[in-house]
Structure formats: structure tokens, C-alpha cells
Coordinates of N, CA and C in Angstrom, one line a residue:
X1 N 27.5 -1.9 -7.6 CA 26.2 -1.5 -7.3 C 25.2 -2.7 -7.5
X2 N 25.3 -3.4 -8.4 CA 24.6 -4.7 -9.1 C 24.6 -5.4 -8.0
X3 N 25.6 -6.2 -7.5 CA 26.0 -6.7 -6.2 C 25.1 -5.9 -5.0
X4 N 25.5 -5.3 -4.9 CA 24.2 -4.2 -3.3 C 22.7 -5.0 -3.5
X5 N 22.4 -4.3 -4.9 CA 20.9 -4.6 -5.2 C 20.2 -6.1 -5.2
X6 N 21.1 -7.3 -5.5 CA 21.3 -8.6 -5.6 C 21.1 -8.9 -4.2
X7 N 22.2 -8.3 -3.1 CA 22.1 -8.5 -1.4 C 21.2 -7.9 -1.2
X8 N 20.6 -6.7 -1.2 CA 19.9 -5.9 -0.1 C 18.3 -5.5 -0.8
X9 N 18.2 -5.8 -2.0 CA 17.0 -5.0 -3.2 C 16.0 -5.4 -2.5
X10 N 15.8 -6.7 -1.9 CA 14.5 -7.2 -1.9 C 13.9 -6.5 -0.1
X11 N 15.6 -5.7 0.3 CA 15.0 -5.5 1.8 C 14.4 -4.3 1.7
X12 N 15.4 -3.7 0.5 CA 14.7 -2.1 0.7 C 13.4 -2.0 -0.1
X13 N 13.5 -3.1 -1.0 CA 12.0 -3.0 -1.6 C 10.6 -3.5 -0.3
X14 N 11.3 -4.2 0.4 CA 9.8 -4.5 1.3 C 9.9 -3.3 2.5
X15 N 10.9 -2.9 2.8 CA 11.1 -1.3 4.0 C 10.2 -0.4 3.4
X16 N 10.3 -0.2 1.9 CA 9.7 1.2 0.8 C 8.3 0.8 0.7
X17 N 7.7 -0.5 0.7 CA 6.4 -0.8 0.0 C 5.3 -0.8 1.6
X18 N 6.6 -1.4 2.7 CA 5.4 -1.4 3.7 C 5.4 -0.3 4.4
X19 N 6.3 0.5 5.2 CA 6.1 1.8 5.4 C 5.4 2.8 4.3
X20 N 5.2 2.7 3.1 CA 4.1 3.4 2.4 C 3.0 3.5 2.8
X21 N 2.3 2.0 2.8 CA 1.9 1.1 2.7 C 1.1 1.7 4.4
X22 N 1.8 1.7 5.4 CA 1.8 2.3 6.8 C 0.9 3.6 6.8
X23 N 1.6 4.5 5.8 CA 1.2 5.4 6.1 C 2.2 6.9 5.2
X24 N 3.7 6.1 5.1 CA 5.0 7.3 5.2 C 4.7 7.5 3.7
X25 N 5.4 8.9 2.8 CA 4.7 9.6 1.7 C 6.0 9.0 1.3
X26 N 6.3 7.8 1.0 CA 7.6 6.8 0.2 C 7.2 6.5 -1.2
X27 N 8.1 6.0 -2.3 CA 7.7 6.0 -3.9 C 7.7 4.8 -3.3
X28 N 6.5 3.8 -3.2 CA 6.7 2.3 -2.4 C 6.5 1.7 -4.4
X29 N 5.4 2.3 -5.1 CA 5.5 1.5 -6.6 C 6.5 2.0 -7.3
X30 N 6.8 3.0 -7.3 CA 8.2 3.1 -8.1 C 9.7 2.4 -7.8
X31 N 9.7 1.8 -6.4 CA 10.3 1.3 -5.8 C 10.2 -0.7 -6.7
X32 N 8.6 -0.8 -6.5 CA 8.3 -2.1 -6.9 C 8.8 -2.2 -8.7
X33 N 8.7 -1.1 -9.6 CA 9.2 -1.1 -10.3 C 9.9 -1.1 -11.0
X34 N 11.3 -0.6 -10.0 CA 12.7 -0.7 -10.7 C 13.2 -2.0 -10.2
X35 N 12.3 -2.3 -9.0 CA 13.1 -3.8 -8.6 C 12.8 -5.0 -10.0
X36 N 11.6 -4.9 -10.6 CA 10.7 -5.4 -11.4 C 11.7 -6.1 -12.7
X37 N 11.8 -4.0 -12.9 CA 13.3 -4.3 -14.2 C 14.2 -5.0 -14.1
X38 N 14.6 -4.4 -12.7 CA 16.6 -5.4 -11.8 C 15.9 -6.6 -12.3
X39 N 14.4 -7.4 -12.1 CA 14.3 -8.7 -12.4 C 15.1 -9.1 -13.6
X40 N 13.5 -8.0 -14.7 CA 13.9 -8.5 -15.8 C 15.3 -8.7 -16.2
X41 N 16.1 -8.2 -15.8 CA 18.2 -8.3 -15.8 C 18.4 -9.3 -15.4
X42 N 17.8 -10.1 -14.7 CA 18.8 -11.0 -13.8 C 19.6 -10.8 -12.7
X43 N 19.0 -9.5 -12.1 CA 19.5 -9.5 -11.1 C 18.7 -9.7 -9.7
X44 N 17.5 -9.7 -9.8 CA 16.5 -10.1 -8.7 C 15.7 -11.6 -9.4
X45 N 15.1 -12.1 -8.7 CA 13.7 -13.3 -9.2 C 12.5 -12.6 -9.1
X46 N 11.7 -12.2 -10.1 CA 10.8 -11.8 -10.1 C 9.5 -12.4 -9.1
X47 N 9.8 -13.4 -9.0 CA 8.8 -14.5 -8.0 C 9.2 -13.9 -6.2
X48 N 10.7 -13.5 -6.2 CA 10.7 -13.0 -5.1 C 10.2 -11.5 -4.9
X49 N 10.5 -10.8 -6.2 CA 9.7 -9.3 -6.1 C 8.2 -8.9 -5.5
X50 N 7.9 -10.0 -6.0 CA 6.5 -10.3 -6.3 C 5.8 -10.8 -4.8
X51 N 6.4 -11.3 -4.5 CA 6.4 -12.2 -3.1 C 6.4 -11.0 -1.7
X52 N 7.3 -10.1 -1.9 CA 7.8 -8.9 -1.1 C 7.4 -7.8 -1.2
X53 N 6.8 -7.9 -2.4 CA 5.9 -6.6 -3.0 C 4.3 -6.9 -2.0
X54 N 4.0 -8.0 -1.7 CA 2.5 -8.5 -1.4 C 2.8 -8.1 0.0
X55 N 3.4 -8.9 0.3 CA 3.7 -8.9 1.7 C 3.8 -7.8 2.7
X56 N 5.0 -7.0 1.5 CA 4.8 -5.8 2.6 C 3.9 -5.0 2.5
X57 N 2.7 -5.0 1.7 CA 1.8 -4.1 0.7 C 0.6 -4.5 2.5
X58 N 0.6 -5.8 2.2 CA -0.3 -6.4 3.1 C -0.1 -5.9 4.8
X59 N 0.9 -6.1 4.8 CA 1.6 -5.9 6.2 C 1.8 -4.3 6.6
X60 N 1.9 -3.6 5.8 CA 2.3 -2.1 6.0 C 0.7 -1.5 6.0
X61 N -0.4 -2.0 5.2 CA -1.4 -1.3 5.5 C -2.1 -2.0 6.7
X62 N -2.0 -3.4 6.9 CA -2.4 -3.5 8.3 C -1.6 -2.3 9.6
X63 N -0.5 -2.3 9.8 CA 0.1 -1.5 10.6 C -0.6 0.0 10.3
X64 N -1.0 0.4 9.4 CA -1.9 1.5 9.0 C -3.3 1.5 9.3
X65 N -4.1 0.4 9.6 CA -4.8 0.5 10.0 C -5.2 0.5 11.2
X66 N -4.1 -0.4 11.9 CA -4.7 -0.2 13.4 C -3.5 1.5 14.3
X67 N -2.8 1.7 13.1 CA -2.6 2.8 13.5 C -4.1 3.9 13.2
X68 N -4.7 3.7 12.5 CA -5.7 4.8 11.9 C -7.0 4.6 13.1
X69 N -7.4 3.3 13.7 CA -8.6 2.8 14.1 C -8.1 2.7 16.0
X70 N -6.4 2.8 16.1 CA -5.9 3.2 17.6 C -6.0 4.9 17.5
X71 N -5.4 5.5 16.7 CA -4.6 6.5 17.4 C -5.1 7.9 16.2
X72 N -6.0 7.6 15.4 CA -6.5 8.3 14.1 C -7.3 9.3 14.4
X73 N -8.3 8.7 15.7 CA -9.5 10.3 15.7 C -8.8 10.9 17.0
X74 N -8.0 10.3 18.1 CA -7.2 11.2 19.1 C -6.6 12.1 18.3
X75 N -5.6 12.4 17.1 CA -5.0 12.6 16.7 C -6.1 14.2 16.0
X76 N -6.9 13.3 15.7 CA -7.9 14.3 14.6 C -8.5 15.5 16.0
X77 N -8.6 14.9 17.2 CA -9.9 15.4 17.6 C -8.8 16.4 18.9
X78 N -7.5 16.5 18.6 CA -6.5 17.0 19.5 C -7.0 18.5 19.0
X79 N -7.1 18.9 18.4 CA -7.2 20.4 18.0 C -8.4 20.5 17.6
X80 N -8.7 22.2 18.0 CA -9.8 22.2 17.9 C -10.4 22.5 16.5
X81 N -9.3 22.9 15.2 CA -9.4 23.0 13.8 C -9.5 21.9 13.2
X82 N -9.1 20.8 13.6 CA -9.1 19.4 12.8 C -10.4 18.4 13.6
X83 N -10.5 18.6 14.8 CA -11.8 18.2 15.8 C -13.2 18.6 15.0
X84 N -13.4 20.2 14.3 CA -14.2 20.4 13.5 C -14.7 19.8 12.4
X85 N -13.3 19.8 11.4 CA -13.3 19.0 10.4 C -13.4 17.7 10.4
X86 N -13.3 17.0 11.4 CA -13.4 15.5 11.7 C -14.6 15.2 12.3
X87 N -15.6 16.3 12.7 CA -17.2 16.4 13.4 C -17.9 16.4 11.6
X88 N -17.1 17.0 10.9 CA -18.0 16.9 9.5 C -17.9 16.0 8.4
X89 N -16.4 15.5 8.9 CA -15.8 14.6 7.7 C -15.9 12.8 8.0
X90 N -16.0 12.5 9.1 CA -16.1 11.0 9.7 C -17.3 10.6 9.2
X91 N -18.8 11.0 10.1 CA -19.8 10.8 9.7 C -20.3 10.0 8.1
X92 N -19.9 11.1 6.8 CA -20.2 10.1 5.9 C -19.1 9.3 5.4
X93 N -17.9 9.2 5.9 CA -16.7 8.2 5.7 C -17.4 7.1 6.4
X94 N -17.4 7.0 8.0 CA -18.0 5.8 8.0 C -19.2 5.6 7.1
X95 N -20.2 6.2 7.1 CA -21.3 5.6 5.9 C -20.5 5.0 4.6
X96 N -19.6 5.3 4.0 CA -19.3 5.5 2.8 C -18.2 4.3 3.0
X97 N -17.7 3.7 3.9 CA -16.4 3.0 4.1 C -18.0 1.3 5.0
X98 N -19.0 1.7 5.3 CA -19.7 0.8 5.7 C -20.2 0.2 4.2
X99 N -20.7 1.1 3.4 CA -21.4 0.6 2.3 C -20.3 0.1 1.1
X100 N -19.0 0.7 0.7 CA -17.9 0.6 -0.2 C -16.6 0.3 0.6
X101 N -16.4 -0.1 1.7 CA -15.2 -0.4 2.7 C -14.3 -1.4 1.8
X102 N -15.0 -2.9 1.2 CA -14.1 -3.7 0.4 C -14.0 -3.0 -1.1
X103 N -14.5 -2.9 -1.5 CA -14.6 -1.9 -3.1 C -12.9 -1.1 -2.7
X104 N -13.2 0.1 -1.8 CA -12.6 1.4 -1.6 C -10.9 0.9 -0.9
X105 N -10.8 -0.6 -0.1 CA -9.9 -1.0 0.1 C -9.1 -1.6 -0.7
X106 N -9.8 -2.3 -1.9 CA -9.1 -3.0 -3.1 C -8.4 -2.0 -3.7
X107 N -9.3 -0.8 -4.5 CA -8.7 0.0 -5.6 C -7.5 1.1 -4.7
X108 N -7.9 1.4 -3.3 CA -7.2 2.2 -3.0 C -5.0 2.0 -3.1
X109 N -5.2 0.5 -3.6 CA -3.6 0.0 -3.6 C -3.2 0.8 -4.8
X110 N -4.2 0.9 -5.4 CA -3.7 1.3 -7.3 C -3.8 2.9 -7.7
X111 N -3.8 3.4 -6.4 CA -3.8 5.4 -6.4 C -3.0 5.4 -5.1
X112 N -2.0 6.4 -6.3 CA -0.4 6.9 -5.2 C -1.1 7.5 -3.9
X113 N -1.7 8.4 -3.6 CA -2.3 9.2 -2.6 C -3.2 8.4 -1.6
X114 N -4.6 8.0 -2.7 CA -5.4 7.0 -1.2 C -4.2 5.8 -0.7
X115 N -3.2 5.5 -1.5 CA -2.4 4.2 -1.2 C -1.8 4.4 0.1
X116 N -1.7 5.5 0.1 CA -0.8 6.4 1.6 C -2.2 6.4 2.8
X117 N -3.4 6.8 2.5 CA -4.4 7.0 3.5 C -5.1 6.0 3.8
X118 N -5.4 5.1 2.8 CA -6.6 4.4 2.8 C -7.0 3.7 4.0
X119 N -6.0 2.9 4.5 CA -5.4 2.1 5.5 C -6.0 2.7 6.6
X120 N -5.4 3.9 6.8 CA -6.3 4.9 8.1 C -7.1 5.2 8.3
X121 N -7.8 5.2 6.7 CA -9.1 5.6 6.7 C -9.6 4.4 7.3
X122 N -9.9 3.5 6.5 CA -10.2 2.0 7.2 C -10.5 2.0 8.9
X123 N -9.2 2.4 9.4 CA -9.6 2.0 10.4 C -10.1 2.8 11.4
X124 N -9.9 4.1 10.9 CA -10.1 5.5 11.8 C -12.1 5.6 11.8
X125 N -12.7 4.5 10.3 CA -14.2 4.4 10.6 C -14.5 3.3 11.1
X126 N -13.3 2.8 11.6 CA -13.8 1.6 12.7 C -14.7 0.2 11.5
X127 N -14.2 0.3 10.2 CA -14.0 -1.2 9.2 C -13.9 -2.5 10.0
X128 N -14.7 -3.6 9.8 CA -14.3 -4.7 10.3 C -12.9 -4.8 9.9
X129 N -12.2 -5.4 10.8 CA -10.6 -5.7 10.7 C -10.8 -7.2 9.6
X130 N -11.7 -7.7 9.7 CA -11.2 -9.4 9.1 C -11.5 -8.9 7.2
X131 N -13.2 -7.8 7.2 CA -13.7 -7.7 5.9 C -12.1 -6.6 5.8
X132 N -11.5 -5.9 6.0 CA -10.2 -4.9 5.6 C -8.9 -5.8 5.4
X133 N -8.5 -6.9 5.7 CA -8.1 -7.8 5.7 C -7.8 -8.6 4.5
X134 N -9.3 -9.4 4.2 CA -9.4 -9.8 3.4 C -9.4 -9.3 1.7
X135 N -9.9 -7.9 1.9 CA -9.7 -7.3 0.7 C -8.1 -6.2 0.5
X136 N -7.8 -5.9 1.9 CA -6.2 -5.5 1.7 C -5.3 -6.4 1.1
X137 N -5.7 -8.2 1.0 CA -4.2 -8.8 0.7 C -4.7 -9.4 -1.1
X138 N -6.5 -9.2 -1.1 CA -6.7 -9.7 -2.4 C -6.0 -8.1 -3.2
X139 N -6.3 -7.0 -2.9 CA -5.4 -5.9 -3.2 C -4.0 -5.6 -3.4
X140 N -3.4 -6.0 -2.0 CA -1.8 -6.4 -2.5 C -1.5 -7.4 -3.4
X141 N -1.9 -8.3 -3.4 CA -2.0 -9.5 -4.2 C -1.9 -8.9 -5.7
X142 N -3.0 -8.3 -6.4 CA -3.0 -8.5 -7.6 C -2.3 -6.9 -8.0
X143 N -1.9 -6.0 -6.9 CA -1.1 -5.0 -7.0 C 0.3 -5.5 -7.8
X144 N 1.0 -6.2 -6.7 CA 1.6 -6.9 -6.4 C 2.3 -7.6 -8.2
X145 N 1.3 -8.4 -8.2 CA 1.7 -9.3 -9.4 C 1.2 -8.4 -10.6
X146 N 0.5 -7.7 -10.6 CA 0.6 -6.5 -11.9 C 1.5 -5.7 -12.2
X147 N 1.8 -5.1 -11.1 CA 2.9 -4.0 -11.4 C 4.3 -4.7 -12.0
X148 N 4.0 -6.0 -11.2 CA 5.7 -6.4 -11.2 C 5.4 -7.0 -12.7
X149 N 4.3 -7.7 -12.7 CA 5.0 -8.3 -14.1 C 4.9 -7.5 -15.7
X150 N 4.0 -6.5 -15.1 CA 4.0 -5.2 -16.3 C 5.8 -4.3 -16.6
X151 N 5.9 -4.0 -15.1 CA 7.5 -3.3 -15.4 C 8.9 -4.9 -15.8
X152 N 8.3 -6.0 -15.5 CA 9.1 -7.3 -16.0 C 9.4 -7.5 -17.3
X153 N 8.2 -7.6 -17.9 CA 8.1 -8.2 -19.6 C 8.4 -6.4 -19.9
X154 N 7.8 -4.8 -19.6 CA 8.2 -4.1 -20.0 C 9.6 -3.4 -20.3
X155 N 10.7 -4.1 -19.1 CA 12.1 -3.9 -19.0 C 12.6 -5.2 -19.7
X156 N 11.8 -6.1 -20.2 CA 12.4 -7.4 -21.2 C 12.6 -6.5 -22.9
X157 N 11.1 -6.0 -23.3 CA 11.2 -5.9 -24.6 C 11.8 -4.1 -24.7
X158 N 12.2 -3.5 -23.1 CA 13.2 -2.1 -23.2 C 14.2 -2.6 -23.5
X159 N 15.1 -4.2 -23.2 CA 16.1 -4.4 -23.4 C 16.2 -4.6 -24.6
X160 N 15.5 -5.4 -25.0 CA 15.3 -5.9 -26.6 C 15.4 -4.8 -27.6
X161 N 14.9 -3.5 -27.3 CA 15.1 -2.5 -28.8 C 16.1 -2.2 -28.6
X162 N 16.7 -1.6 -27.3 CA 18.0 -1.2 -26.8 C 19.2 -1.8 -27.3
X163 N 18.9 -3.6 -27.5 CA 19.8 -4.4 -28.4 C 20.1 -3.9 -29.4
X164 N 18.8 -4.0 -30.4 CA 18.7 -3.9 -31.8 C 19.2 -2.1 -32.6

């Protein structure tokens, strides 16, 4: 099994973080944090977790947003129950995504739930793509290098009592 995770950890960890990341209801951090531990073992490089963790963080919510800002309000405005709710619910989203769009893009990496929407939101209020951009990768970014080095040094000193 050690072996698998050694060959394959880093692919399934960037499949899990950017399809989340897209949109799909995947454990994309819980994913980032067992890879984190495998680090702390020696079985992954933390610098590559870290690397793959951004990447697809970055990459999976772009694919999320131009799915949200292509194919988001046809989808909403297909039925005439969700057409309603999208007549009441867009309006102050775009206000709200015009005035807090980089704010609501950064923090949205660090809640399991907006982590899954945010992206669509983004683009479904029609967000500059460069300002969603720029704050999706400073997002993945420090997602990215937090998570991993918190579950790293945390699976160093779980090893350590575990020793003793």
C-alpha cells in the first residue's frame, strides 16, 4: 500500500483537490491531509504535496468558474422553481461578489461548503476573471501551504508521542 501511495498519492491528491475545487462534493482537504502525514512518514515530499495541493486548488476552481459564468444561470433559469429563486438570489450576489468578490474568493478555500460553490458563484455574477484569478491562487496558495504544513509538523509530533 506504501508503494501505491509513493507512485500514485500525488495524482489522486491533485484529481480530489481539483475536481472539489470544480465543483464535485469530494474530501479534497481531507485528502490534502493525509497526503500531508504520508509526508511527514517519508513517504511523499511535502514540497510536492504542497505544490499539487495549489495547483489543483487553483486549477479546479478556475474550471469552476467558467463553468459557473458559462453554463450557471442556464442551468438556474431552466426551471421555472429555481428561475424564481435565481430572479431573487443573483441580484444581491452580484452586489455582494462586486463589492467583497476578492475578500469572499480568498476565504471561500477555507470552508468545506463555499469551497465547493464559491467558484460558481464567482462566475455565475459575472466576477472579473483576472480580479477571481488573482485572489483564487493567493487562496490556494496559502490554503495550500497551511493545511499541508499544519497536518506535516502535526503527523511529526503524532509520531513522536506514539514513540515514546
Amino acid at each position: 500500500m506504501t508503494q501505491f501511495i509513493q507512485d500514485y498519492g500525488l495524482l489522486f491528491l491533485f484529481a480530489i483537490v481539483c475536481l472539489e475545487s470544480a465543483g464535485a462534493w469530494l474530501p479534497g482537504e481531507t485528502a490534502l491531509i493525509a497526503a500531508a502525514i504520508y509526508a511527514s512518514d517519508g513517504h511523499l515530499a511535502i514540497e510536492g504535496v504542497i505544490a499539487v495541493a495549489a495547483a489543483a486548488a487553483i486549477i479546479g476552481d478556475n474550471i469552476g468558474y467558467w463553468l459557473g459564468r458559462e453554463g450557471g444561470r442556464r442551468l438556474l433559469y431552466r426551471w421555472s422553481v429555481t428561475a424564481h429563486i435565481a430572479d431573487r438570489v443573483l441580484p444581491p450576489a452580484e452586489r455582494f461578489f462586486l463589492r467583497h468578490g476578492g475578500k469572499a474568493v480568498f476565504l471561500a478555500r477555507f470552508f468545506g461548503g463555499v469551497r465547493v460553490t464559491g467558484a460558481w458563484m464567482a462566475g455565475m455574477t459575472r466576477m472579473s476573471w483576472w480580479k477571481f484569478l488573482f485572489w483564487n491562487a493567493a487562496g490556494g496558495i496559502v490554503w495550500a501551504v497551511g493545511v499541508s504544513l499544519i497536518a506535516y509538523y502535526g503527523g511529526h509530533a503524532a509520531a513522536d508521542v506514539i514513540e515514546q
